[in-house]
Tab-separated table of C-alpha atoms and ligand atoms in Angstrom:
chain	number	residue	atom	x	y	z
A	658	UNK	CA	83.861	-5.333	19.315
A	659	UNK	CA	86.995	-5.988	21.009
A	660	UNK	CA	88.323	-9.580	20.358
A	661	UNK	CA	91.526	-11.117	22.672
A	662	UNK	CA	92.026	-14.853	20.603
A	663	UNK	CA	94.590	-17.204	20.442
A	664	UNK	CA	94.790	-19.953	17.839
A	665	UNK	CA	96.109	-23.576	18.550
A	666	UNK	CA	96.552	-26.557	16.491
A	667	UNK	CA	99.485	-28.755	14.771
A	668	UNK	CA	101.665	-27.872	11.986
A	669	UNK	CA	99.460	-28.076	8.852
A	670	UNK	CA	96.011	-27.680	11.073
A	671	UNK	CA	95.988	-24.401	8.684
A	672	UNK	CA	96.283	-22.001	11.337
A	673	UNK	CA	98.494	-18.999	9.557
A	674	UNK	CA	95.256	-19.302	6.630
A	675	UNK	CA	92.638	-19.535	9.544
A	676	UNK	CA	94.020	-16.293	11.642
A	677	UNK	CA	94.503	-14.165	8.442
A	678	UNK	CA	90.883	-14.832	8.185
A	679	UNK	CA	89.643	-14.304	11.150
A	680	UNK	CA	91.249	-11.033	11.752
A	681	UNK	CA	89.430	-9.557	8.380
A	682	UNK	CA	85.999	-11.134	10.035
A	683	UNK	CA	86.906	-9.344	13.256
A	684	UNK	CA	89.192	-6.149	12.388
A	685	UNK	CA	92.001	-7.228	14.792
A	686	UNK	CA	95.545	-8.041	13.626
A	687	UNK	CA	96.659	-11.863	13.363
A	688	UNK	CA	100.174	-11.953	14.927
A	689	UNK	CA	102.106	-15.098	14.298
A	690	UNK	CA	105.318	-15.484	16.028
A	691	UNK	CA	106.643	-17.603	13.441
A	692	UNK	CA	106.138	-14.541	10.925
A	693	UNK	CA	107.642	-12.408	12.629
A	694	UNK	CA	110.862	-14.777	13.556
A	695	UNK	CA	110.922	-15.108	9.650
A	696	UNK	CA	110.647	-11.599	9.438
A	697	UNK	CA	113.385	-11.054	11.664
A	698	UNK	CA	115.873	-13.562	10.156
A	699	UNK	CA	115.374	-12.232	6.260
A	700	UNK	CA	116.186	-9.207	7.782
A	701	UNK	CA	119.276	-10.164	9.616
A	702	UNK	CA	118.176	-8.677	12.518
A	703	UNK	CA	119.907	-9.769	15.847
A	704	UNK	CA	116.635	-11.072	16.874
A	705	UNK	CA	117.050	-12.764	13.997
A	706	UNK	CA	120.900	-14.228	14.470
A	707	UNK	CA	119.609	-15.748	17.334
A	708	UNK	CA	116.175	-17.284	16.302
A	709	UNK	CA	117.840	-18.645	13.353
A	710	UNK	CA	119.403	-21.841	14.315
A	711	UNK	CA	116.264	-22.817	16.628
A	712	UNK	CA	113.796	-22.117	13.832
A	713	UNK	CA	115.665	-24.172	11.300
A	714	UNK	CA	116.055	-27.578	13.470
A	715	UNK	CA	112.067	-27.176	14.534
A	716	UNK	CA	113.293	-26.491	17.843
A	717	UNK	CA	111.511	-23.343	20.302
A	718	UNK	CA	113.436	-20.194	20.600
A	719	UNK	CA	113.995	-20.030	23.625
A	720	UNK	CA	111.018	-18.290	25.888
A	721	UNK	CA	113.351	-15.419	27.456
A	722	UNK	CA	113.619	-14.445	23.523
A	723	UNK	CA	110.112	-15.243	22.656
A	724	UNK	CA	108.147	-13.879	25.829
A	725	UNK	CA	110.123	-10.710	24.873
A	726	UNK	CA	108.784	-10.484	21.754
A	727	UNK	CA	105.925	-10.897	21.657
A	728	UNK	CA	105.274	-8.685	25.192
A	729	UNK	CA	106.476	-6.009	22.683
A	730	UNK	CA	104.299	-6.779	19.634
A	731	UNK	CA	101.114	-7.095	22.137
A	732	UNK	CA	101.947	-3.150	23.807
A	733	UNK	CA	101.499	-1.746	20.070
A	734	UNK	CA	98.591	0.526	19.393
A	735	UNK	CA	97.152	-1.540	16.704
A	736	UNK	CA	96.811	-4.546	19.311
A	737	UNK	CA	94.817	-2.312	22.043
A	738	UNK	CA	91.556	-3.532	20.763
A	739	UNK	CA	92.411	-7.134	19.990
A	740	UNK	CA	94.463	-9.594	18.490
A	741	UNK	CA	94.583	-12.937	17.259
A	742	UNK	CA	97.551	-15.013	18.694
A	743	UNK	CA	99.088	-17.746	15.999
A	744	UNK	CA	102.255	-19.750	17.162
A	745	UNK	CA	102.153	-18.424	21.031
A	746	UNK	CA	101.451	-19.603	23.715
A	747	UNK	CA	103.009	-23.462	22.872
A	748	UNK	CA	104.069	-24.107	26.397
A	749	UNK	CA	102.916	-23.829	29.908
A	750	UNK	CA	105.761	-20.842	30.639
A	751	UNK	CA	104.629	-18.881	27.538
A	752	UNK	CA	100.720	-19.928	28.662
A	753	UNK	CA	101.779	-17.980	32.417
A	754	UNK	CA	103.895	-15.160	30.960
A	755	UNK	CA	100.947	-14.488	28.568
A	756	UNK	CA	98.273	-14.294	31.669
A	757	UNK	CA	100.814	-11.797	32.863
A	758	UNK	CA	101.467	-9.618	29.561
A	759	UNK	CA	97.138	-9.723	29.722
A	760	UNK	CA	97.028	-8.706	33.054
A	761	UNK	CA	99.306	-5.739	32.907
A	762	UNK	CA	97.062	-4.369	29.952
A	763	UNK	CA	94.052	-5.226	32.462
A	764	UNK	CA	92.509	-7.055	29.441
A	765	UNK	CA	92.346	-10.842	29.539
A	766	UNK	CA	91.884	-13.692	26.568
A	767	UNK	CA	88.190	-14.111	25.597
A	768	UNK	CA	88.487	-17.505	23.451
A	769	UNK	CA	91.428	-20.103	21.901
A	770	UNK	CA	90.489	-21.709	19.258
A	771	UNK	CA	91.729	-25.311	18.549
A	772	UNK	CA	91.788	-26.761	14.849
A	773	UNK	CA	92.165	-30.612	15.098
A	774	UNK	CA	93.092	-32.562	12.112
A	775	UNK	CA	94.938	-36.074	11.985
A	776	UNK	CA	98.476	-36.893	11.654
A	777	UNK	CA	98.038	-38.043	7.981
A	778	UNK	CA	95.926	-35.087	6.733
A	779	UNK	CA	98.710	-32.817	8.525
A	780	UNK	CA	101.695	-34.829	6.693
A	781	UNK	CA	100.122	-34.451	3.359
A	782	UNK	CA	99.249	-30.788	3.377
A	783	UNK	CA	102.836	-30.292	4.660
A	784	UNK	CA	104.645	-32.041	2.156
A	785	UNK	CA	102.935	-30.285	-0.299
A	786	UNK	CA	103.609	-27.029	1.681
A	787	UNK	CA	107.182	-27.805	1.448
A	788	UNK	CA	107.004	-27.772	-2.449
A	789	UNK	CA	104.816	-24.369	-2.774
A	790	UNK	CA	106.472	-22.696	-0.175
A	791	UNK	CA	110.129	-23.828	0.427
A	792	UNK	CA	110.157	-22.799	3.890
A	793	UNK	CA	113.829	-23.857	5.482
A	794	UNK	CA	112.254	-25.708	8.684
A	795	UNK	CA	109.989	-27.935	6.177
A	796	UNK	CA	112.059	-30.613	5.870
A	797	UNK	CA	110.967	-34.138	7.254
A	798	UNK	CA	113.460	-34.287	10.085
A	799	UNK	CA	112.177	-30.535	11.223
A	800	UNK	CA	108.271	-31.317	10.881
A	801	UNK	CA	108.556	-34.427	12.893
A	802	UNK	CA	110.212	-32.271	15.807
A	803	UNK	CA	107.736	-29.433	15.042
A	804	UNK	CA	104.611	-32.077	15.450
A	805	UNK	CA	106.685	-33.961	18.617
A	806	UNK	CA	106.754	-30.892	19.982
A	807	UNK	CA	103.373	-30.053	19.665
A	808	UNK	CA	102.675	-33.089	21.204
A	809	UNK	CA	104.392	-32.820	23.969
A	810	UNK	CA	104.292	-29.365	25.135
A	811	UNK	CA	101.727	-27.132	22.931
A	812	UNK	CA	98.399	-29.653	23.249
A	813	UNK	CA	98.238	-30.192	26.756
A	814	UNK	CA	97.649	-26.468	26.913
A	815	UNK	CA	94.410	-27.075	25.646
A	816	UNK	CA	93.126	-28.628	28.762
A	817	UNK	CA	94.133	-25.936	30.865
A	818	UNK	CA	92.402	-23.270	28.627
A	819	UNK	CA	89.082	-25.726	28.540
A	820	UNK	CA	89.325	-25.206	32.232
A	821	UNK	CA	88.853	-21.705	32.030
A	822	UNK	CA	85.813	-22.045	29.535
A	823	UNK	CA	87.795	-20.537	27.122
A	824	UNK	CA	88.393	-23.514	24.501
A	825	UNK	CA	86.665	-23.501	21.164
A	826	UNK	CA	87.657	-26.750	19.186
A	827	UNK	CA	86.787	-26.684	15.222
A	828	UNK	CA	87.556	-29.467	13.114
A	829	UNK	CA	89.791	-28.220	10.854
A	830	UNK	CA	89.179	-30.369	7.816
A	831	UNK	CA	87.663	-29.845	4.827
A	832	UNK	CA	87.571	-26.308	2.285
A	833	UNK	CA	88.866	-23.648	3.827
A	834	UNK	CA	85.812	-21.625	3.187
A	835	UNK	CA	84.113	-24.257	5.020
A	836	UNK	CA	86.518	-24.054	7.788
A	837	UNK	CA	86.701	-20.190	8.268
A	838	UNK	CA	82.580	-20.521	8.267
A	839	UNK	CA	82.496	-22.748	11.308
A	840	UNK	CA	85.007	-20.767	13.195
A	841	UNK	CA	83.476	-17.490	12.463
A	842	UNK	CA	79.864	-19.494	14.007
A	843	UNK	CA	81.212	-20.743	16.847
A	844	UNK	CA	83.439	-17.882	18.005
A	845	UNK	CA	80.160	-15.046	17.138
A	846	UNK	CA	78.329	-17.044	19.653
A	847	UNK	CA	81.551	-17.777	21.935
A	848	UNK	CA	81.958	-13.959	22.346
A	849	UNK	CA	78.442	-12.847	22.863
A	850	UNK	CA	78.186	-15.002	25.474
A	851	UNK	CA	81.333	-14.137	27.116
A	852	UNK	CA	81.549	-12.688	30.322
A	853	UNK	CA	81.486	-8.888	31.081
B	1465	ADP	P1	104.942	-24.135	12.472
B	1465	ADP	O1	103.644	-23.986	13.221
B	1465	ADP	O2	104.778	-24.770	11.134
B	1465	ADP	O3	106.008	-24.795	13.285
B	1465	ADP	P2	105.526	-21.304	12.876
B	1465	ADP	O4	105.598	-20.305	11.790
B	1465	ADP	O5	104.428	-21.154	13.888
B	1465	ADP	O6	105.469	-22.688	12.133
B	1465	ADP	O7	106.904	-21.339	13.698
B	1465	ADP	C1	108.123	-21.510	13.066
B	1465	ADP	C2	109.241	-21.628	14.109
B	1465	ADP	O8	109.338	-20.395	14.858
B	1465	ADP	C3	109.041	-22.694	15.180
B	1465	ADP	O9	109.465	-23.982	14.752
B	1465	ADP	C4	109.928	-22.162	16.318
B	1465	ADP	O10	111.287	-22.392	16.060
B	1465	ADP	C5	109.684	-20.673	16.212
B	1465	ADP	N1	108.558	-20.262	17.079
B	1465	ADP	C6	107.346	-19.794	16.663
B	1465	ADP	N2	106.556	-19.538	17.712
B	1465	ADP	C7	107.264	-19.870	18.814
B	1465	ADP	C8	106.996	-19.866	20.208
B	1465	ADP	N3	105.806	-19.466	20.704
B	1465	ADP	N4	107.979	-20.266	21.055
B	1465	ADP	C9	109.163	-20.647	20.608
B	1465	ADP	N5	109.494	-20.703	19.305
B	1465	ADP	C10	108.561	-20.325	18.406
């Protein structure tokens, strides 16, 4: 079964743990621009050199950079089937220029799933992110931009997507067992319902 997803939701929500999940329940890849950015500046790649300085302030990389990107990662054989989208689209230009990617493969999204959790459950499970992982953009200045951010550009999206029928919102608290169950029930049903 062929499954086009994007996942949306705040730093913390758990969506990096959620996708990896997901694309074992539905044999697609999970592509997270974020990984790959990381990827890419480990590396010292020039993609790299130039994410760099965005990634480590919590600001966007710019979308010429980004749209780039990920038009590439999307045209590889192991996405022809499916994918699931993690970190992309978070504005309204990426939301367009992915319609566009979609519609030059003559395939088009068939759900985004939303994980909501509030600002104090997100704050705690980052700080203690920050001590596991030691990721350079977790620092408190970066995660506030990172969530303001969100804010501001990445969860009006939602809306637009919800206009579309597209929008699947899970609560995203609680296990993650629990959480990876609900999504896998709601997003079965979401897709064999989906239009043909
Ligand atoms: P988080 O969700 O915790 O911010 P990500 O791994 O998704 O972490 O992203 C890390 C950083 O990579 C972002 O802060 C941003 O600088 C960059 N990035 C990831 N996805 C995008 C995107 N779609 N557009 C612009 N920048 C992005």
């Amino acid at each position: 079964m062929t499954a086009r997803l994007v996942i949306m939701g705040p730093q913390g929500a758990g969506k990096g743990t959620q996708a990896a999940r997901l694309a074992e329940h539905l044999a697609v890849p999970a592509i997270s621009t974020g990984d790959i950015f990381r990827a890419n500046i480990k590396g010292g790649t020039p993609l790299g050199e130039l994410a760099q300085s965005y990634t480590a302030r919590g600001e966007l990389v710019p979308d010429s950079v980004t749209n780039d990107m990920v038009r590439d990662r999307l045209a590889q054989a192991d996405a022809a089937e499916g994918f699931i989208l993690d970190g992309y689209p978070r504005n309204a230009a990426q939301v367009a220029e992915l319609d566009a990617i979609l519609a030059g493969h003559e395939v088009a999204l068939d759900a985004v799933v939303e994980l909501t959790a509030d600002r104090a459950e997100l704050l705690e499970r980052l700080r203690l992110r920050a001590q596991v992982e030691g990721r350079e953009d977790d620092t408190e200045e970066s995660i506030a931009r990172r969530l303001d951010i969100y804010d501001e550009q990445t969860a009006p999206l939602t809306a637009a997507y919800a206009e579309r029928g597209l929008l699947v919102r899970i609560d995203g608290i609680g296990e993650i067992d629990e959480v990876a169950d609900r999504i896998a029930v709601a997003l079965d049903d979401a897709l064999a319902h989906r239009a043909v």
